[in-house]
CSV table of C-alpha atoms in Angstrom, one decimal:
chain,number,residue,atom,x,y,z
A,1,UNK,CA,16.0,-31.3,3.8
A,2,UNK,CA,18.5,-34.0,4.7
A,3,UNK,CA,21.2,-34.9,2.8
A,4,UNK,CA,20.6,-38.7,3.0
A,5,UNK,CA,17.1,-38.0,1.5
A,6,UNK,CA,17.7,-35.8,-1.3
A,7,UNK,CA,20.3,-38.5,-2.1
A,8,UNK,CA,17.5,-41.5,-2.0
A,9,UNK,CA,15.6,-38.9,-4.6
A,10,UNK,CA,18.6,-38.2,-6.6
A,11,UNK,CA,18.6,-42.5,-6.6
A,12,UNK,CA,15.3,-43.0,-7.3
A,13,UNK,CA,15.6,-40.2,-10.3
A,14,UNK,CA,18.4,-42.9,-11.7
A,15,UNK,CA,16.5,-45.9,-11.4
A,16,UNK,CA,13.2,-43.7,-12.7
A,17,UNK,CA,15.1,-43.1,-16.0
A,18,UNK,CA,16.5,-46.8,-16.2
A,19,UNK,CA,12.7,-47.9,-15.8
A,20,UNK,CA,11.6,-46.1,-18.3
A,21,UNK,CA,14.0,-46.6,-20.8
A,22,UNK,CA,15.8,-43.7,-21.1
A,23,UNK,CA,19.1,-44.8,-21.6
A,24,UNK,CA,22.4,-42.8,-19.9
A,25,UNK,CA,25.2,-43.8,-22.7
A,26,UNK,CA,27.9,-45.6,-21.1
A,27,UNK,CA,26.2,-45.8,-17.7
A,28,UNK,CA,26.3,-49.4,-16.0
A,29,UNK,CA,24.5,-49.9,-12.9
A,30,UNK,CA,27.3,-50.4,-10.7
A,31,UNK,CA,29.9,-47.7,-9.2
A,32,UNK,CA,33.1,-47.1,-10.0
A,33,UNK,CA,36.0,-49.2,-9.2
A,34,UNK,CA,38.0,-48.4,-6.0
A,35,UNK,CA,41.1,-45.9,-7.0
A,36,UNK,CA,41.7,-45.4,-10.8
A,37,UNK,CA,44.6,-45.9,-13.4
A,38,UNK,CA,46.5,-43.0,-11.8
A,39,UNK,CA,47.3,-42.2,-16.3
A,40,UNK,CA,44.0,-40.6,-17.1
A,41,UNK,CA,42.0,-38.0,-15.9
A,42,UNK,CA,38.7,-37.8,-17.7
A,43,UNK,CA,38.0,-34.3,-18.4
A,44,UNK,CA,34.2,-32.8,-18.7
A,45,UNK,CA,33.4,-28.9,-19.4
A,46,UNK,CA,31.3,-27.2,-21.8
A,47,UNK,CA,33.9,-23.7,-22.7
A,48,UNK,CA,33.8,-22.9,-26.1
A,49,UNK,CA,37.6,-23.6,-27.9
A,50,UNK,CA,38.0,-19.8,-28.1
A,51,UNK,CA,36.6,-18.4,-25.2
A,52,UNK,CA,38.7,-17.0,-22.6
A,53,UNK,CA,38.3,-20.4,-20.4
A,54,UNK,CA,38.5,-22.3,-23.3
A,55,UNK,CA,42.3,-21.0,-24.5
A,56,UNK,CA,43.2,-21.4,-20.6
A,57,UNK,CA,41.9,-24.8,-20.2
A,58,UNK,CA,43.6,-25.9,-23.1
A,59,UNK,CA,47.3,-24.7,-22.2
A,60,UNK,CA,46.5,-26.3,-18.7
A,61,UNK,CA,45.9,-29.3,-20.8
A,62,UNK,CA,49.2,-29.2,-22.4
A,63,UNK,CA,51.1,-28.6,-18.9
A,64,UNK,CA,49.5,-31.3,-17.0
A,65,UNK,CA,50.5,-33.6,-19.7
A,66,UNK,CA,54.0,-32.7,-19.5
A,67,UNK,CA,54.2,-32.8,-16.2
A,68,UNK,CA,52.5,-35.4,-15.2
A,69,UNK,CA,52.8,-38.0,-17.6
A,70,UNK,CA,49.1,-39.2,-17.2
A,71,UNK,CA,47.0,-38.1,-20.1
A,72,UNK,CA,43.8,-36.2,-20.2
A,73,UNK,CA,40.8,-38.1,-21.9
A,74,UNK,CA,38.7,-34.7,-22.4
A,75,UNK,CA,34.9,-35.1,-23.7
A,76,UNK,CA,33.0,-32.0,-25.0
A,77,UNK,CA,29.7,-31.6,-23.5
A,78,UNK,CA,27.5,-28.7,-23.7
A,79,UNK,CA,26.2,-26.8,-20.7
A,80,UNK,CA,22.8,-28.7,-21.2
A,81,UNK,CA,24.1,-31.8,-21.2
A,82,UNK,CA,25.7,-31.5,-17.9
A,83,UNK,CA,23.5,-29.4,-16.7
A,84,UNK,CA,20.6,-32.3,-17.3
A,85,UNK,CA,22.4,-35.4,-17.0
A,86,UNK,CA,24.8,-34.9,-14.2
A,87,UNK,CA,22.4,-36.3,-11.3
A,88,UNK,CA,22.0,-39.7,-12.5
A,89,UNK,CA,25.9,-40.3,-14.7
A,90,UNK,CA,27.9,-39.1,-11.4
A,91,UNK,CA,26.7,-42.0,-9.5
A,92,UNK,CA,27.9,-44.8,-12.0
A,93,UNK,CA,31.0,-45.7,-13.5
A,94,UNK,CA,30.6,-43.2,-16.4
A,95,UNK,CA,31.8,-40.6,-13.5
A,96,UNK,CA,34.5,-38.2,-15.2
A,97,UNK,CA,37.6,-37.5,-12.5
A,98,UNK,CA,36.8,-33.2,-13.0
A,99,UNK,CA,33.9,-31.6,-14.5
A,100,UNK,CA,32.8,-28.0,-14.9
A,101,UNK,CA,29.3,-27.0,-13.0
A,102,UNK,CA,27.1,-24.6,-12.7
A,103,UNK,CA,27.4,-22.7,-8.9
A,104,UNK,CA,24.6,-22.2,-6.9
A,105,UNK,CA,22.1,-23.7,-4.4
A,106,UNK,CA,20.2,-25.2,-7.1
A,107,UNK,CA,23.1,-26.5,-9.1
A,108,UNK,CA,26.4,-27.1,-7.6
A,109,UNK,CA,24.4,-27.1,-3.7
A,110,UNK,CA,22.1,-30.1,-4.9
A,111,UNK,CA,24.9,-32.1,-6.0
A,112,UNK,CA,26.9,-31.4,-3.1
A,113,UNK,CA,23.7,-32.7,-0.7
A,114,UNK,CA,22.9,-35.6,-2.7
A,115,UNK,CA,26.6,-36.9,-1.7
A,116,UNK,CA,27.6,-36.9,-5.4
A,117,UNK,CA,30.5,-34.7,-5.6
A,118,UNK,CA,33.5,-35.1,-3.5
A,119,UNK,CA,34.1,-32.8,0.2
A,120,UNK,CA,37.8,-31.3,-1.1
A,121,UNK,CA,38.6,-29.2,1.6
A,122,UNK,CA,41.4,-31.4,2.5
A,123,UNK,CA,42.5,-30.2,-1.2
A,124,UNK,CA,42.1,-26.9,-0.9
A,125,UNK,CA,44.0,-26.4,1.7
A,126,UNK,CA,46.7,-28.7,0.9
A,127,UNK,CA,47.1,-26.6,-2.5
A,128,UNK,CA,46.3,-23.0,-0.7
A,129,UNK,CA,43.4,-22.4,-2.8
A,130,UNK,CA,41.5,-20.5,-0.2
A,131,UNK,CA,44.1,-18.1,-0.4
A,132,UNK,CA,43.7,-17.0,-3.6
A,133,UNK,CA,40.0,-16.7,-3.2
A,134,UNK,CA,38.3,-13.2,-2.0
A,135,UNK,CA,35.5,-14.3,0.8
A,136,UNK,CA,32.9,-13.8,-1.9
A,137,UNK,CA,34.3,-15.9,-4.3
A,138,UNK,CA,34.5,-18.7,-2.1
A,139,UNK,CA,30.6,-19.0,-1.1
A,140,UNK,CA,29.5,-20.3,-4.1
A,141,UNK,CA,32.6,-23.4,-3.9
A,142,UNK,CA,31.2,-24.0,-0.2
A,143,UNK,CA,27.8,-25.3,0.8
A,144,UNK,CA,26.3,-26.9,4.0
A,145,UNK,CA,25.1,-30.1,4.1
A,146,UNK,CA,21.9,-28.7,3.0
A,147,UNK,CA,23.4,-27.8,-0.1
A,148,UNK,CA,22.9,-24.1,0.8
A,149,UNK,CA,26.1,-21.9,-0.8
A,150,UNK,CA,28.1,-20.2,2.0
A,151,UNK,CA,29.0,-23.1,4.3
A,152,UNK,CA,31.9,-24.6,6.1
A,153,UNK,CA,32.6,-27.3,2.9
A,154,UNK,CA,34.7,-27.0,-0.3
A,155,UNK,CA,32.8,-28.6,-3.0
A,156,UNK,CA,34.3,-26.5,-5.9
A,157,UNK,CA,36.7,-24.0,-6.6
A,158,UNK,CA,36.3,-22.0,-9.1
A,159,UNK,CA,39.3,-20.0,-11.3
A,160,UNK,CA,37.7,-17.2,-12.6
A,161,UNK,CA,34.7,-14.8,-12.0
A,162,UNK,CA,31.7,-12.6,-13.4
A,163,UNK,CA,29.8,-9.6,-12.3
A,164,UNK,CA,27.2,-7.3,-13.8
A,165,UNK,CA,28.0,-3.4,-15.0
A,166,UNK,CA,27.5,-1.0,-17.1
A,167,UNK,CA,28.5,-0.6,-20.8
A,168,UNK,CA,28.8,2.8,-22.4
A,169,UNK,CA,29.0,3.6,-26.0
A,170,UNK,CA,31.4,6.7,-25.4
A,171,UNK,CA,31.0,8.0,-28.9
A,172,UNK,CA,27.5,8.7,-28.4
A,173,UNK,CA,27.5,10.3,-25.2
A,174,UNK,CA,29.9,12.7,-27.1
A,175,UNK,CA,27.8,13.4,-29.8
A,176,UNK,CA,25.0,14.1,-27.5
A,177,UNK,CA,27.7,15.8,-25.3
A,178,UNK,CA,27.3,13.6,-22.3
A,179,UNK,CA,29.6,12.4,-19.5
A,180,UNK,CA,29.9,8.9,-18.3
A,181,UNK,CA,27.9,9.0,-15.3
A,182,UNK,CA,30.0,8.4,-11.3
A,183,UNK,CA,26.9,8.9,-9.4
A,184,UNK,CA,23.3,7.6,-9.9
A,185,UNK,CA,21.4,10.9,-10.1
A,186,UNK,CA,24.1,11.6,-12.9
A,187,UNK,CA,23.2,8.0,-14.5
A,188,UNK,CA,19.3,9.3,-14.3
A,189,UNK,CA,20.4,12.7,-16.1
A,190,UNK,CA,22.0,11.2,-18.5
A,191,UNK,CA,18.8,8.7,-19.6
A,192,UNK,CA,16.7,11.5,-19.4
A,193,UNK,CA,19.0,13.5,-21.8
A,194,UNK,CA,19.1,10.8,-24.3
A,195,UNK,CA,15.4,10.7,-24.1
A,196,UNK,CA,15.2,14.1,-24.7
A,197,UNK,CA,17.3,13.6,-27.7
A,198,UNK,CA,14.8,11.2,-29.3
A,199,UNK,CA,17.0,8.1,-27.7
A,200,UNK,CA,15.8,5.0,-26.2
A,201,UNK,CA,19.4,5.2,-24.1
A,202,UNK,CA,18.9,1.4,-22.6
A,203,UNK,CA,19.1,-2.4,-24.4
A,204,UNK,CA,16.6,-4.1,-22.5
A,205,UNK,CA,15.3,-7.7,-22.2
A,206,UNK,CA,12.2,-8.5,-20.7
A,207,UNK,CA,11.5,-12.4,-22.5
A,208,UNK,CA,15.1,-13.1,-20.9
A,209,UNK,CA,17.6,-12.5,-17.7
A,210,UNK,CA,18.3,-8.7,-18.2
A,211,UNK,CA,15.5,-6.9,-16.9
A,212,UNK,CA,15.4,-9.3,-13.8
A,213,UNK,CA,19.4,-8.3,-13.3
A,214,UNK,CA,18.5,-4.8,-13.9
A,215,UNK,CA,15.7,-5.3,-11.2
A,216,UNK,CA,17.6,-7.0,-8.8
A,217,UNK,CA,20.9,-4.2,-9.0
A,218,UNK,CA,18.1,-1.9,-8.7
A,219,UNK,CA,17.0,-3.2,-5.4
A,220,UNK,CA,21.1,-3.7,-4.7
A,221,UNK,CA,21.5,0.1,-4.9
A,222,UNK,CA,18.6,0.2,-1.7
A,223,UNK,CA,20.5,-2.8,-0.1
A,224,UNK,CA,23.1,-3.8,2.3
A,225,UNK,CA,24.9,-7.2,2.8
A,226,UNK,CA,22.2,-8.1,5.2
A,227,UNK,CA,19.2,-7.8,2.8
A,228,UNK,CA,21.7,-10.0,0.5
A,229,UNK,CA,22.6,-12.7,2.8
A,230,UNK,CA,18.7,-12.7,3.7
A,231,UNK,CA,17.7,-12.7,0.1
A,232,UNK,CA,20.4,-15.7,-1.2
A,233,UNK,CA,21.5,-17.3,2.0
A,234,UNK,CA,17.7,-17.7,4.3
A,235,UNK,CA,19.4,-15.8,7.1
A,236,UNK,CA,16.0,-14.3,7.8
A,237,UNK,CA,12.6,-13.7,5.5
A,238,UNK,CA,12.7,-11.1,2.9
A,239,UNK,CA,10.0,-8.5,3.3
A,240,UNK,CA,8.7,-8.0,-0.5
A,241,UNK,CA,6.9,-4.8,0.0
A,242,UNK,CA,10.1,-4.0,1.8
A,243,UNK,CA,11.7,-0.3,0.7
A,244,UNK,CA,14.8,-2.3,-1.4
A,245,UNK,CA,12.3,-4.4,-3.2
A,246,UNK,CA,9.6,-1.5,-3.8
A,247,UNK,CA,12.3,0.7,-4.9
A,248,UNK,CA,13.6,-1.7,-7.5
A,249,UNK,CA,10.0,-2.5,-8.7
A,250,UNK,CA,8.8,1.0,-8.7
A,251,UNK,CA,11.6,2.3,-10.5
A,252,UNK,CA,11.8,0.1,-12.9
A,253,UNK,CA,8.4,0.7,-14.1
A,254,UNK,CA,9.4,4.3,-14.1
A,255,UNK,CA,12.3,3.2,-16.6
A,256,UNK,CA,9.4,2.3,-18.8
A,257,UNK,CA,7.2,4.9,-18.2
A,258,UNK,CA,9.8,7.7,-18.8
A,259,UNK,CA,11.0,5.8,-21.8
A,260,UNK,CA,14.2,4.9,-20.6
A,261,UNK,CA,13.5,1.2,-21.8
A,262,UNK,CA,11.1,0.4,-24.9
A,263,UNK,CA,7.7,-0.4,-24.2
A,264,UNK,CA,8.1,-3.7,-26.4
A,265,UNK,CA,10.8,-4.7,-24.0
A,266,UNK,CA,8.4,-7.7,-22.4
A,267,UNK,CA,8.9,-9.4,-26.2
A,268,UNK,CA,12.9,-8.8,-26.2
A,269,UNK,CA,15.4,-11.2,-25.7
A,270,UNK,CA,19.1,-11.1,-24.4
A,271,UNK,CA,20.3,-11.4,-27.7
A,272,UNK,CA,18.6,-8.9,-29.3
A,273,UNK,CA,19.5,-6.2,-26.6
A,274,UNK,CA,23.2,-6.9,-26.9
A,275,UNK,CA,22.9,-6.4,-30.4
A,276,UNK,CA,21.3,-3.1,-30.1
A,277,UNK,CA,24.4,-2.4,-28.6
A,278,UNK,CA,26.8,-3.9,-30.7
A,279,UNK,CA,25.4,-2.0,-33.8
A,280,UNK,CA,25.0,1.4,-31.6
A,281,UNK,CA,21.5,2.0,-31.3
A,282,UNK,CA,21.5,1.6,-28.0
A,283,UNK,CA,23.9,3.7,-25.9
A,284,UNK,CA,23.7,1.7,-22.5
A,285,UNK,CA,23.4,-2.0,-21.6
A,286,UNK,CA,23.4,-3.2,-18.1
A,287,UNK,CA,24.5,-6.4,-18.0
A,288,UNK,CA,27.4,-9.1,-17.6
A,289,UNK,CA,31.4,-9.5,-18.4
A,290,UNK,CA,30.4,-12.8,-19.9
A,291,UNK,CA,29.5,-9.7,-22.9
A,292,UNK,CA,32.4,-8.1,-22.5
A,293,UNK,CA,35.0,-10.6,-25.2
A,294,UNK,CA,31.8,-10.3,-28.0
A,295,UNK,CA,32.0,-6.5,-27.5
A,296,UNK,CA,35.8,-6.6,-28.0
A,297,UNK,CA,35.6,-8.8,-31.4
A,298,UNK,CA,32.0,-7.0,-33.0
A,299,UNK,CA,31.4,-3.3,-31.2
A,300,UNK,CA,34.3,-2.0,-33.2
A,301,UNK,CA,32.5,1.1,-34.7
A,302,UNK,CA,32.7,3.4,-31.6
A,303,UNK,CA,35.2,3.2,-28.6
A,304,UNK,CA,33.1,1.9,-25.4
A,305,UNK,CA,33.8,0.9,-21.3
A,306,UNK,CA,32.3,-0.7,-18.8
A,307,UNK,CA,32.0,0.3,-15.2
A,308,UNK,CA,30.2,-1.1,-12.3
A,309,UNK,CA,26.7,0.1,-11.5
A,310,UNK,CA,27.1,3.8,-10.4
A,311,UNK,CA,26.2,4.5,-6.5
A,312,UNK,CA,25.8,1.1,-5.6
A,313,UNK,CA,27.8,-0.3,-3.1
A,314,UNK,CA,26.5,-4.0,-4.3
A,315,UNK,CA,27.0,-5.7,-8.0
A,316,UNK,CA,25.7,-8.6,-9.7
A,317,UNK,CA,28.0,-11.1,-9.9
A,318,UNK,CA,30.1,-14.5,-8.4
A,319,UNK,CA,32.8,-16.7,-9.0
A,320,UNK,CA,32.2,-18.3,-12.2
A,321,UNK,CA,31.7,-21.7,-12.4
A,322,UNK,CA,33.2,-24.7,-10.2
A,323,UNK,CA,35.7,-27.3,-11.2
A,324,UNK,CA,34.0,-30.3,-8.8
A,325,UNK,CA,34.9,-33.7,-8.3
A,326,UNK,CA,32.7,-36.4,-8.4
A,327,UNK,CA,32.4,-38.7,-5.5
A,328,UNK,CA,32.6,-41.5,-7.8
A,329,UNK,CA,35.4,-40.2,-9.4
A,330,UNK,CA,38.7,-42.8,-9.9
A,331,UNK,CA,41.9,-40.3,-10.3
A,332,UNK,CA,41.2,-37.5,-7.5
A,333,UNK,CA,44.4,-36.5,-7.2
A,334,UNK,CA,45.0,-36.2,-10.9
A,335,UNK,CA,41.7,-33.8,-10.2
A,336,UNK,CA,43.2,-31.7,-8.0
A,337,UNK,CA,46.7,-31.8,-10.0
A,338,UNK,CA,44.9,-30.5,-12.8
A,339,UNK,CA,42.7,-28.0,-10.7
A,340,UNK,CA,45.4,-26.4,-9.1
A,341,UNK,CA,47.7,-25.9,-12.4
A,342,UNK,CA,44.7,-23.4,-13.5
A,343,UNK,CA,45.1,-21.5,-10.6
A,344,UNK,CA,48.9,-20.8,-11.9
A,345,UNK,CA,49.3,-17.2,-13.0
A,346,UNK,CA,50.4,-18.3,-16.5
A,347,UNK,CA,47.0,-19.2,-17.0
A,348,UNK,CA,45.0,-16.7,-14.8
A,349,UNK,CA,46.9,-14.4,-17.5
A,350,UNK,CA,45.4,-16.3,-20.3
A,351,UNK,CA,41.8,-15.7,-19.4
A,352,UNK,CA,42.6,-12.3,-18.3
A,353,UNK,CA,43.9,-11.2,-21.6
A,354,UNK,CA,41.1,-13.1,-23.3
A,355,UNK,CA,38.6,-11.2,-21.9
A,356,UNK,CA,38.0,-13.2,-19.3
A,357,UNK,CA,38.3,-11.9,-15.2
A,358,UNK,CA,40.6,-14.5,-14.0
A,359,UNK,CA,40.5,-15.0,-9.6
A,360,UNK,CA,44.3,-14.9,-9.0
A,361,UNK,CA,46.3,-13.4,-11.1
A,362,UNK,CA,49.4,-11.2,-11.4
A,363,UNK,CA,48.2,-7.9,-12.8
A,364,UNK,CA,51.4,-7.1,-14.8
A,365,UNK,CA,50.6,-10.3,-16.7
A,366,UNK,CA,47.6,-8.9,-18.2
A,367,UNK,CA,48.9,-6.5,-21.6
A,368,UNK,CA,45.5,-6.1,-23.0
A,369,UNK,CA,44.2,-2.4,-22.4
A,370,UNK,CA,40.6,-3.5,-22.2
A,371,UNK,CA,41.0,-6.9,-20.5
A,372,UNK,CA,43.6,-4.7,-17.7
A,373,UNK,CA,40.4,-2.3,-17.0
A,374,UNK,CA,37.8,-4.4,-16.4
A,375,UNK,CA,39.7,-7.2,-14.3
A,376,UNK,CA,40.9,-3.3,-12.5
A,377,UNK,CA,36.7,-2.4,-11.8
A,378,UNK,CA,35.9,-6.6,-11.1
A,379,UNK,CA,38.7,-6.2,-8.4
A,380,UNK,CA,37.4,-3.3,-6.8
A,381,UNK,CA,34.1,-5.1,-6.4
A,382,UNK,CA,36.0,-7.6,-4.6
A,383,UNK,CA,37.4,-5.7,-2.5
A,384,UNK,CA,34.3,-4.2,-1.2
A,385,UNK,CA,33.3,-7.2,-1.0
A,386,UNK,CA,30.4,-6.3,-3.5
A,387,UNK,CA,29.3,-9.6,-5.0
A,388,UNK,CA,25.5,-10.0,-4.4
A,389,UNK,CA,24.9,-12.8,-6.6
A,390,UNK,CA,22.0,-13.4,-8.6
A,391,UNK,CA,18.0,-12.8,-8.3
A,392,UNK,CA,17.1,-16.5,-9.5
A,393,UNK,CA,19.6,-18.3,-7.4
A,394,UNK,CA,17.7,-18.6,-4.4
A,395,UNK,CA,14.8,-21.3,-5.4
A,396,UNK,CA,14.8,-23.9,-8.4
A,397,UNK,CA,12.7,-22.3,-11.0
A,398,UNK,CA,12.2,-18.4,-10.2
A,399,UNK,CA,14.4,-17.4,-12.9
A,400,UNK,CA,11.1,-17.9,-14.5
A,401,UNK,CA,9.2,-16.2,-12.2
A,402,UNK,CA,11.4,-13.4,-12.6
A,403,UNK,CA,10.6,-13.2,-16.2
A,404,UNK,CA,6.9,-13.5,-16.4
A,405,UNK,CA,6.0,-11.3,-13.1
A,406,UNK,CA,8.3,-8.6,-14.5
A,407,UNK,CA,6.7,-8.7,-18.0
A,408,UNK,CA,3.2,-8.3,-16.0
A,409,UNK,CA,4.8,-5.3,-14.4
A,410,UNK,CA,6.1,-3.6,-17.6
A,411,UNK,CA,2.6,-4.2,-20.1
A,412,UNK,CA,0.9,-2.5,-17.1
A,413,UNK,CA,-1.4,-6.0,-16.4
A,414,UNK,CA,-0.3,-6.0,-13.1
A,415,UNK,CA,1.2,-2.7,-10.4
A,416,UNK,CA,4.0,-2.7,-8.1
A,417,UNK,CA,2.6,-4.3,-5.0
A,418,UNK,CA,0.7,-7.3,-6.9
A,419,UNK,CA,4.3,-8.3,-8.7
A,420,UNK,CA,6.3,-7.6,-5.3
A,421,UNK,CA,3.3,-10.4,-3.8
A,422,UNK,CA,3.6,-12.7,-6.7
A,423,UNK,CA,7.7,-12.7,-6.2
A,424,UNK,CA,7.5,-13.6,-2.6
A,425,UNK,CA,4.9,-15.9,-2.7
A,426,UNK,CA,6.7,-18.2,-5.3
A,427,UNK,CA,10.4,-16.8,-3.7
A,428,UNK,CA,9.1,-18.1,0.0
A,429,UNK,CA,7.3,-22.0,-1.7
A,430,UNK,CA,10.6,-22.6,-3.6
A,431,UNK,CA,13.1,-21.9,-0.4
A,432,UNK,CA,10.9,-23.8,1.5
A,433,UNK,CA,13.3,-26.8,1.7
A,434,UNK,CA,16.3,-24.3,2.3
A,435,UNK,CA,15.1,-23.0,5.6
């Protein structure tokens, strides 16, 4: 799909709303003036006050107002709101100058088509920001024209990162005298010891986004950076009764079977299965970093660590998400001003020792024990270049599809080949655009 139309639809979207009433608060119908105040830099993102990003953000505040002079006019908006909103205020005069979005083709990639965020590659490397980003960082700030993540243009940059592991109540596997597992037949010994033991050893969600990431790092484990460059990028069709995707789908209704995972776990939300953690029922979750500060402040009964998915070469996992600049923004520079003092290690330190895994910082900055070992396993991801991503990414609306043809797959309505076809029929309609 051209860029020129997905604009004119991103247009007509604006003038659909206006039409029908639906008012955008503050929004005019013109654009932006040409060049801003060069004092104010209008500041959107949606980080909670005492998240890791949050603390950062903040102190980068304070700095860019000393050094600068210019003041920043920051609104709070919630994920949602940007999230729902951002196609039709970016192209008026209610533009911010920087705003926090979500990375993907879907996302970040639409905008970036539509013309309403701003090329900054000249930024980037002007600042050296590529130089601080590992290669699979950086394809979820670059898209094609297409809006397709992984192309020759700088549309974000983002200043820290996520992936998916494993977390492992430690006091439990001594009680049941188990190891932490290094290998994945030792992760398969140790669920079938628990079981054994009367233990449902996994959290699970099957009404939310863990059991698809569990599905999807299942596949990863079959995978190499082909099938994931096929899968999230279009290089070439995925084969969906293919052995990484049969394998994932297969065994995870073996998980089930063998009572690995709860049979009720179609009903479960994410929630609920990092609670059953928290409070210790549950001796293994598989999921995100983005868990990792809750665990720090509430799993306080038993010692626990996280480790990336044993005998996979692949994770879960990206950048997090992008600062962007709006094409219709009026203080650029003051964007990338601010942009580029969150990339200093003083404040890479700050989400680092916050539980957050910052992108560029100095290791010796980071004095927290538990905040030192994960940003030590995240790295070493990085470095074999291990970021895969995630399994909704590819298509607007198959996080969905994830959901509901896995929950088919674990109440037994529907086998392993019929939820494979499902998923590629609905994977191959929603890329169609892509490629």
């Amino acid at each position: 799909m051209a860029r020129s139309t997905r604009r004119t639809k991103a247009l007509a979207l604006v003038a659909a709303l206006t039409t029908t009433g639906i008012a955008l608060s503050g929004c005019t119908a013109g654009l932006g003036e040409e060049g801003g105040d060069g004092q104010t830099l209008k500041l959107w993102h949606y980080e909670g006050a005492d998240s890791a990003m949050g603390k950062a953000w903040a102190e980068s505040i304070k700095i860019f107002e000393k050094e600068t002079g210019a003041k920043v006019e920051f609104e709070e908006k919630s994920f949602e709101q940007i999230q729902k909103t951002a196609s039709q205020v970016l192209d008026t005069d209610a533009a911010p100058d920087l705003m926090e979005f979500n990375k993907g083709n879907a996302t970040a990639g639409f905008l970036a088509s539509t013309g309403l965020i701003a090329d900054i590659s000249d930024a980037v490397e002007e600042y050296g920001w590529d130089e601080k980003l590992a290669p699979s960082l950086q394809t979820t700030a670059k898209y094609s024209e297409d809006g397709v993540m992984g192309g020759d243009t700088w549309f974000g940059v983002p200043n820290y990162g996520e992936f998916v592991g494993v977390y492992y109540n430690e006091d439990a596997f001594a009680a049941a005298g188990l190891e932490i597992p290094t290998t994945y037949e030792e992760f398969v010994d140790v669920l079938d010891a628990f079981v054994a033991q009367g233990v449902t050893p996994l959290a699970e969600a099957g009404a939310e986004y863990p059991l698809g990431q569990l599905w999807y790092q299942l596949a990863l484990r079959e995978a190499d950076r082909g099938f994931v460059d096929d899968y999230q990028l279009y290089k070439e069709p995925v084969d969906w009764q293919g052995s990484e995707v049969t394998s994932a789908t297969e065994t995870l209704k073996e998980y089930v079977d063998k009572g690995y995972i709860a049979s009720d776990v179609s009903s479960v939300k994410a929630e609920d299965a990092g609670v059953s953690f928290i409070n210790g029922s549950s001796p293994i979750f598989v999921s995100g970093s983005w868990w990792f500060g809750r665990f720090v402040a509430e799993a306080t009964g038993f010692d626990w660590s996280m480790a990336a998915f044993p005998g996979a070469d692949l994770s879960l996992g990206s950048s997090g998400n992008l600062w962007v600049v709006p094409e219709n923004a009026s203080n650029k520079d003051l964007a990338y001003e601010f942009i580029d003092i969150t990339m200093r290690p003083e404040i890479q330190a700050i989400i680092g020792n916050n539980g957050g895994l910052p992108v560029a910082a100095d290791t010796a900055d980071i004095t927290d024990e538990k905040s030192a070992a994960l940003i030590e396993t995240f790295n070493g991801v990085l470095d074999a270049d291990g970021l895969s991503f995630y399994p909704d990414w590819p298509a607007p609306g198959f996080y969905d599809v994830i959901v509901q043809e896995l929950q088919g797959l674990v109440t037994g309505v529907q086998d392993v080949e019929t939820t494979n076809k499902n998923l590629g029929e609905q994977y191959d309609e929603g890329t169609a655009d892509f490629r």
